[in-house]
GROMACS .gro file of C-alpha atoms in nm:
model
  310
    1MET     CA    1  -2.454  -0.028   1.029
    2MET     CA    2  -2.131   0.155   0.939
    3ASP     CA    3  -2.328   0.430   0.766
    4SER     CA    4  -2.558   0.467   1.069
    5MET     CA    5  -2.263   0.486   1.309
    6PHE     CA    6  -2.100   0.749   1.087
    7ASP     CA    7  -2.415   0.964   1.088
    8ILE     CA    8  -2.460   0.931   1.465
    9ARG     CA    9  -2.097   1.027   1.534
   10TYR     CA   10  -2.114   1.341   1.322
   11LEU     CA   11  -2.460   1.445   1.440
   12SER     CA   12  -2.369   1.405   1.806
   13ALA     CA   13  -2.047   1.602   1.766
   14ASP     CA   14  -2.236   1.891   1.607
   15SER     CA   15  -2.561   1.894   1.808
   16ASN     CA   16  -2.423   1.843   2.158
   17ASN     CA   17  -2.109   2.054   2.117
   18VAL     CA   18  -1.900   1.748   2.200
   19GLU     CA   19  -1.538   1.786   2.095
   20PRO     CA   20  -1.482   1.519   1.826
   21ASP     CA   21  -1.206   1.264   1.875
   22ASP     CA   22  -1.057   1.329   1.532
   23LEU     CA   23  -0.709   1.422   1.658
   24PRO     CA   24  -0.516   1.297   1.963
   25GLN     CA   25  -0.407   1.524   2.245
   26THR     CA   26  -0.038   1.526   2.169
   27LYS     CA   27   0.271   1.742   2.147
   28GLU     CA   28   0.394   1.538   1.853
   29PRO     CA   29   0.379   1.709   1.511
   30ILE     CA   30   0.076   1.634   1.296
   31TRP     CA   31   0.135   1.584   0.923
   32ILE     CA   32  -0.142   1.634   0.667
   33LEU     CA   33  -0.059   1.608   0.295
   34GLY     CA   34   0.298   1.727   0.343
   35LYS     CA   35   0.219   2.008   0.588
   36LYS     CA   36   0.338   2.010   0.948
   37TYR     CA   37   0.105   2.128   1.224
   38ASN     CA   38   0.118   2.179   1.600
   39LEU     CA   39  -0.207   2.073   1.765
   40ALA     CA   40  -0.199   2.338   2.037
   41GLN     CA   41  -0.150   2.621   1.787
   42ASP     CA   42  -0.308   2.493   1.467
   43LEU     CA   43  -0.624   2.298   1.554
   44GLU     CA   44  -0.862   2.520   1.360
   45ARG     CA   45  -0.624   2.539   1.065
   46ILE     CA   46  -0.591   2.160   1.061
   47ARG     CA   47  -0.968   2.117   1.048
   48ARG     CA   48  -1.005   2.392   0.789
   49ASP     CA   49  -0.748   2.226   0.564
   50ILE     CA   50  -0.906   1.881   0.608
   51THR     CA   51  -1.250   2.021   0.526
   52SER     CA   52  -1.106   2.178   0.210
   53ILE     CA   53  -1.013   1.834   0.070
   54ILE     CA   54  -1.267   1.705  -0.182
   55TRP     CA   55  -1.439   1.418   0.000
   56CYS     CA   56  -1.590   1.140  -0.212
   57THR     CA   57  -1.827   0.886  -0.059
   58TYR     CA   58  -2.079   0.623  -0.157
   59ARG     CA   59  -2.376   0.771  -0.342
   60LYS     CA   60  -2.726   0.644  -0.416
   61GLY     CA   61  -2.987   0.725  -0.675
   62PHE     CA   62  -2.755   0.785  -0.969
   63VAL     CA   63  -2.807   0.680  -1.333
   64PRO     CA   64  -2.776   0.298  -1.354
   65ILE     CA   65  -2.431   0.150  -1.423
   66GLY     CA   66  -2.350  -0.177  -1.594
   67ASP     CA   67  -2.559  -0.479  -1.691
   68GLU     CA   68  -2.712  -0.506  -1.345
   69GLY     CA   69  -2.823  -0.144  -1.348
   70LEU     CA   70  -2.661  -0.051  -1.016
   71THR     CA   71  -2.782   0.285  -0.883
   72SER     CA   72  -2.557   0.293  -0.575
   73ASP     CA   73  -2.195   0.199  -0.511
   74LYS     CA   74  -2.256   0.119  -0.144
   75GLY     CA   75  -2.059  -0.193  -0.051
   76TRP     CA   76  -1.830  -0.196  -0.354
   77GLY     CA   77  -1.718   0.155  -0.443
   78CYS     CA   78  -1.498   0.258  -0.149
   79MET     CA   79  -1.167   0.208  -0.333
   80LEU     CA   80  -1.304   0.393  -0.636
   81ARG     CA   81  -1.399   0.683  -0.410
   82CYS     CA   82  -1.050   0.690  -0.258
   83GLY     CA   83  -0.907   0.717  -0.608
   84GLN     CA   84  -1.140   1.009  -0.677
   85MET     CA   85  -1.018   1.185  -0.361
   86VAL     CA   86  -0.652   1.149  -0.456
   87LEU     CA   87  -0.727   1.292  -0.799
   88GLY     CA   88  -0.933   1.572  -0.643
   89VAL     CA   89  -0.634   1.683  -0.433
   90ALA     CA   90  -0.405   1.667  -0.738
   91LEU     CA   91  -0.638   1.885  -0.946
   92THR     CA   92  -0.683   2.131  -0.659
   93ARG     CA   93  -0.307   2.174  -0.626
   94ILE     CA   94  -0.256   2.219  -1.000
   95HIS     CA   95  -0.546   2.453  -1.075
   96LEU     CA   96  -0.591   2.634  -0.743
   97SER     CA   97  -0.302   2.605  -0.493
   98THR     CA   98  -0.155   2.398  -0.214
   99ASP     CA   99  -0.297   2.645   0.040
  100TRP     CA  100  -0.641   2.681  -0.119
  101VAL     CA  101  -0.930   2.686   0.132
  102TRP     CA  102  -1.294   2.587   0.080
  103THR     CA  103  -1.591   2.740   0.260
  104PRO     CA  104  -1.965   2.679   0.212
  105GLU     CA  105  -1.976   3.012   0.026
  106THR     CA  106  -1.702   2.916  -0.225
  107ARG     CA  107  -1.812   2.965  -0.587
  108ASP     CA  108  -1.473   2.985  -0.754
  109PRO     CA  109  -1.532   2.874  -1.117
  110THR     CA  110  -1.212   2.667  -1.123
  111TYR     CA  111  -1.316   2.483  -0.808
  112LEU     CA  112  -1.660   2.418  -0.956
  113LYS     CA  113  -1.496   2.275  -1.270
  114ILE     CA  114  -1.305   2.031  -1.051
  115ILE     CA  115  -1.614   1.923  -0.854
  116GLN     CA  116  -1.816   1.877  -1.172
  117ARG     CA  117  -1.561   1.621  -1.288
  118PHE     CA  118  -1.661   1.386  -1.003
  119GLU     CA  119  -2.039   1.427  -1.018
  120GLU     CA  120  -2.263   1.123  -1.072
  121ARG     CA  121  -2.306   1.188  -1.444
  122LYS     CA  122  -2.194   0.959  -1.725
  123GLN     CA  123  -2.032   1.257  -1.898
  124ALA     CA  124  -1.821   1.360  -1.597
  125PRO     CA  125  -1.458   1.252  -1.664
  126TYR     CA  126  -1.408   1.090  -1.321
  127SER     CA  127  -1.764   0.998  -1.222
  128ILE     CA  128  -1.834   0.663  -1.059
  129HIS     CA  129  -1.966   0.559  -1.401
  130GLN     CA  130  -1.639   0.632  -1.579
  131VAL     CA  131  -1.424   0.477  -1.307
  132ALA     CA  132  -1.636   0.161  -1.281
  133LEU     CA  133  -1.666   0.110  -1.656
  134MET     CA  134  -1.293   0.168  -1.713
  135GLY     CA  135  -1.235  -0.085  -1.435
  136ALA     CA  136  -1.408  -0.343  -1.652
  137CYS     CA  137  -1.119  -0.299  -1.898
  138GLU     CA  138  -0.887  -0.396  -1.611
  139GLY     CA  139  -1.083  -0.714  -1.547
  140LYS     CA  140  -1.306  -0.582  -1.267
  141GLU     CA  141  -1.676  -0.602  -1.350
  142VAL     CA  142  -1.903  -0.321  -1.232
  143GLY     CA  143  -1.983  -0.388  -0.868
  144GLN     CA  144  -1.658  -0.573  -0.796
  145TRP     CA  145  -1.414  -0.442  -0.537
  146PHE     CA  146  -1.094  -0.276  -0.663
  147GLY     CA  147  -0.745  -0.300  -0.516
  148PRO     CA  148  -0.511   0.003  -0.497
  149ASN     CA  149  -0.324  -0.093  -0.815
  150THR     CA  150  -0.646  -0.134  -1.015
  151VAL     CA  151  -0.779   0.209  -0.922
  152ALA     CA  152  -0.438   0.359  -1.006
  153GLN     CA  153  -0.444   0.201  -1.352
  154VAL     CA  154  -0.800   0.323  -1.411
  155LEU     CA  155  -0.715   0.683  -1.317
  156LYS     CA  156  -0.410   0.667  -1.544
  157LYS     CA  157  -0.634   0.580  -1.840
  158LEU     CA  158  -0.913   0.825  -1.763
  159VAL     CA  159  -0.693   1.133  -1.725
  160VAL     CA  160  -0.578   1.098  -2.087
  161PHE     CA  161  -0.929   1.192  -2.204
  162ASP     CA  162  -0.955   1.506  -1.988
  163LYS     CA  163  -0.736   1.770  -2.147
  164TRP     CA  164  -0.853   2.043  -1.907
  165SER     CA  165  -0.698   1.862  -1.611
  166SER     CA  166  -0.349   1.917  -1.762
  167LEU     CA  167  -0.222   1.615  -1.571
  168THR     CA  168  -0.044   1.290  -1.648
  169ILE     CA  169  -0.041   0.985  -1.421
  170HIS     CA  170   0.242   0.735  -1.396
  171VAL     CA  171   0.199   0.409  -1.204
  172ALA     CA  172   0.533   0.271  -1.089
  173LEU     CA  173   0.518  -0.107  -1.082
  174ASP     CA  174   0.745  -0.358  -0.907
  175ASN     CA  175   0.841  -0.101  -0.641
  176THR     CA  176   1.050   0.080  -0.903
  177VAL     CA  177   1.038   0.440  -1.025
  178VAL     CA  178   1.213   0.475  -1.360
  179LYS     CA  179   1.307   0.840  -1.410
  180GLU     CA  180   1.332   0.812  -1.790
  181ASP     CA  181   0.970   0.688  -1.810
  182ILE     CA  182   0.851   0.992  -1.616
  183LEU     CA  183   1.052   1.237  -1.826
  184LYS     CA  184   0.899   1.094  -2.143
  185LYS     CA  185   0.547   1.135  -2.005
  186CYS     CA  186   0.595   1.483  -1.862
  187THR     CA  187   0.814   1.673  -2.108
  188ILE     CA  188   0.664   1.833  -2.415
  189ASN     CA  189   0.939   1.908  -2.666
  190ASN     CA  190   0.959   2.080  -3.005
  191ASP     CA  191   0.755   1.972  -3.306
  192ARG     CA  192   0.999   1.692  -3.389
  193GLY     CA  193   0.830   1.504  -3.106
  194ASP     CA  194   1.165   1.408  -2.957
  195THR     CA  195   1.113   1.327  -2.587
  196SER     CA  196   1.452   1.164  -2.540
  197GLN     CA  197   1.683   1.308  -2.280
  198ALA     CA  198   1.974   1.193  -2.501
  199SER     CA  199   1.895   1.457  -2.763
  200SER     CA  200   2.074   1.774  -2.657
  201SER     CA  201   1.912   1.971  -2.940
  202ALA     CA  202   1.556   1.904  -2.823
  203VAL     CA  203   1.396   2.215  -2.675
  204ILE     CA  204   1.162   2.150  -2.382
  205LEU     CA  205   0.860   2.376  -2.421
  206ASP     CA  206   0.650   2.260  -2.128
  207TRP     CA  207   0.627   2.027  -1.831
  208LEU     CA  208   0.304   1.838  -1.770
  209PRO     CA  209   0.222   1.804  -1.398
  210LEU     CA  210   0.269   1.449  -1.274
  211LEU     CA  211   0.068   1.236  -1.034
  212LEU     CA  212   0.305   0.953  -0.943
  213ILE     CA  213   0.138   0.648  -0.787
  214VAL     CA  214   0.351   0.371  -0.637
  215PRO     CA  215   0.157   0.053  -0.543
  216LEU     CA  216   0.330  -0.129  -0.257
  217ARG     CA  217   0.281  -0.428  -0.031
  218LEU     CA  218   0.418  -0.355   0.315
  219GLY     CA  219   0.388  -0.704   0.457
  220LEU     CA  220   0.204  -1.031   0.399
  221ASN     CA  221  -0.116  -1.024   0.603
  222GLU     CA  222  -0.036  -0.718   0.813
  223ILE     CA  223   0.197  -0.419   0.808
  224ASN     CA  224   0.558  -0.512   0.880
  225PRO     CA  225   0.686  -0.266   1.147
  226ILE     CA  226   1.006  -0.205   0.947
  227TYR     CA  227   0.800   0.001   0.700
  228VAL     CA  228   0.639   0.234   0.954
  229GLU     CA  229   0.903   0.508   0.945
  230GLY     CA  230   0.917   0.500   0.566
  231LEU     CA  231   0.539   0.537   0.547
  232LYS     CA  232   0.554   0.839   0.779
  233ILE     CA  233   0.809   1.002   0.548
  234CYS     CA  234   0.562   0.963   0.261
  235PHE     CA  235   0.311   1.181   0.449
  236GLN     CA  236   0.580   1.437   0.534
  237SER     CA  237   0.694   1.505   0.177
  238THR     CA  238   0.576   1.847   0.060
  239GLN     CA  239   0.465   1.686  -0.266
  240SER     CA  240   0.262   1.417  -0.092
  241ILE     CA  241  -0.106   1.381  -0.168
  242GLY     CA  242  -0.156   1.087   0.062
  243VAL     CA  243  -0.194   0.712   0.037
  244ILE     CA  244  -0.473   0.489  -0.089
  245GLY     CA  245  -0.503   0.212   0.165
  246GLY     CA  246  -0.725   0.117   0.456
  247LYS     CA  247  -0.817  -0.166   0.682
  248PRO     CA  248  -0.864  -0.521   0.551
  249ASN     CA  249  -1.151  -0.512   0.296
  250GLN     CA  250  -1.221  -0.146   0.374
  251ALA     CA  251  -1.059   0.123   0.160
  252LEU     CA  252  -0.966   0.456   0.319
  253TYR     CA  253  -0.792   0.770   0.192
  254LEU     CA  254  -0.495   0.819   0.423
  255ILE     CA  255  -0.404   1.187   0.432
  256GLY     CA  256  -0.154   1.214   0.717
  257CYS     CA  257  -0.003   1.079   1.034
  258VAL     CA  258   0.057   1.164   1.397
  259ASP     CA  259   0.284   0.957   1.618
  260ASN     CA  260   0.204   0.594   1.521
  261GLU     CA  261  -0.141   0.660   1.380
  262VAL     CA  262  -0.261   0.748   1.030
  263ILE     CA  263  -0.526   1.012   0.967
  264TYR     CA  264  -0.785   0.935   0.701
  265LEU     CA  265  -1.102   1.036   0.522
  266ASP     CA  266  -1.365   0.764   0.512
  267PRO     CA  267  -1.582   0.703   0.202
  268HIS     CA  268  -1.816   0.469   0.392
  269THR     CA  269  -2.126   0.682   0.423
  270THR     CA  270  -2.401   0.685   0.162
  271GLN     CA  271  -2.517   1.024   0.039
  272LYS     CA  272  -2.776   1.113  -0.225
  273SER     CA  273  -2.668   1.194  -0.577
  274GLY     CA  274  -2.708   1.538  -0.725
  275LEU     CA  275  -2.536   1.814  -0.917
  276VAL     CA  276  -2.339   2.113  -0.789
  277GLU     CA  277  -2.329   2.282  -1.132
  278ASN     CA  278  -2.277   2.657  -1.075
  279LYS     CA  279  -2.386   2.643  -0.709
  280LEU     CA  280  -2.668   2.893  -0.746
  281THR     CA  281  -2.963   2.714  -0.584
  282ASP     CA  282  -2.999   2.595  -0.226
  283ASP     CA  283  -2.994   2.234  -0.347
  284GLN     CA  284  -2.668   2.292  -0.532
  285LYS     CA  285  -2.511   2.461  -0.230
  286GLU     CA  286  -2.621   2.171  -0.011
  287MET     CA  287  -2.480   1.921  -0.260
  288ASP     CA  288  -2.144   2.101  -0.261
  289CYS     CA  289  -2.123   2.064   0.117
  290THR     CA  290  -2.154   1.686   0.078
  291TYR     CA  291  -1.810   1.690  -0.088
  292HIS     CA  292  -1.641   1.817   0.229
  293CYS     CA  293  -1.594   1.628   0.556
  294LYS     CA  294  -1.592   1.816   0.887
  295TYR     CA  295  -1.361   1.579   1.072
  296ALA     CA  296  -1.104   1.317   0.980
  297SER     CA  297  -1.055   0.986   1.164
  298ARG     CA  298  -0.748   0.785   1.263
  299ILE     CA  299  -0.625   0.429   1.316
  300PRO     CA  300  -0.293   0.278   1.428
  301ILE     CA  301  -0.052   0.232   1.140
  302LEU     CA  302  -0.011  -0.136   1.230
  303ALA     CA  303  -0.389  -0.185   1.191
  304MET     CA  304  -0.368  -0.093   0.821
  305ASP     CA  305  -0.400  -0.341   0.538
  306PRO     CA  306  -0.047  -0.394   0.397
  307SER     CA  307  -0.161  -0.329   0.037
  308VAL     CA  308  -0.133   0.045  -0.037
  309ALA     CA  309  -0.069   0.292  -0.317
  310VAL     CA  310   0.151   0.589  -0.224
   0.00000   0.00000   0.00000
């Protein structure tokens, strides 16, 4: 039913020229992934930037995964897809730019390399196959639902095997960010291999871009209102790439906020599997468009599940 409602909402907005209810009529600033917008002046730019985010959803018809031979992640893969979206934004910022814009005509080879990493192929570094099978190492069998911390731990392990991504992931546990741990992961020193900040003679040759994920619980069964302002600040940071969260038992990729609502991309629609490859054929161009959502959605912050990963 959710998939049908999703399709109806998007089809009606396009076919009948009905203005979608993706953003509220407000004079309050709108924040998307660390950028501040004014609705009256920036509506088209907001939608352009949202559409440029790599959107990952349920897929069907892919190569079977696991002992049960699952060929779709519908009903169990929403948190995995949210993790893919976070990683997609991180790779876009590192290898393209913060202000990079996608259009249906985009054939930038770097962009295509990023998309290919999320395709439904066993060989793709961040495919549903790789994420689900690595999840089994974290105690989640293929087809089981992940929590925000589990998907963070899976991404942390997968990125090690993808040298092209040039990214390291650190998951801060127990609500604590230890600076020394991050420096050790991100600094590449001289050939003595000394990553200690205490060594004044060590020469830092490079800095590996960092995706920092902080799993949090912002209440027991619902969001505690004392955390609302802090959550808003997370969306306003220029380095923010959103929050993995959602409603109870329904994972969403939270990309921004306006007033007391969060703006999100929803993975809960099932699309066919296929390859973008070099985006030369009509089928490949059509498949590329399935990785970009025309409109975001929104819910009240207090309607969120309290378990999140920032």
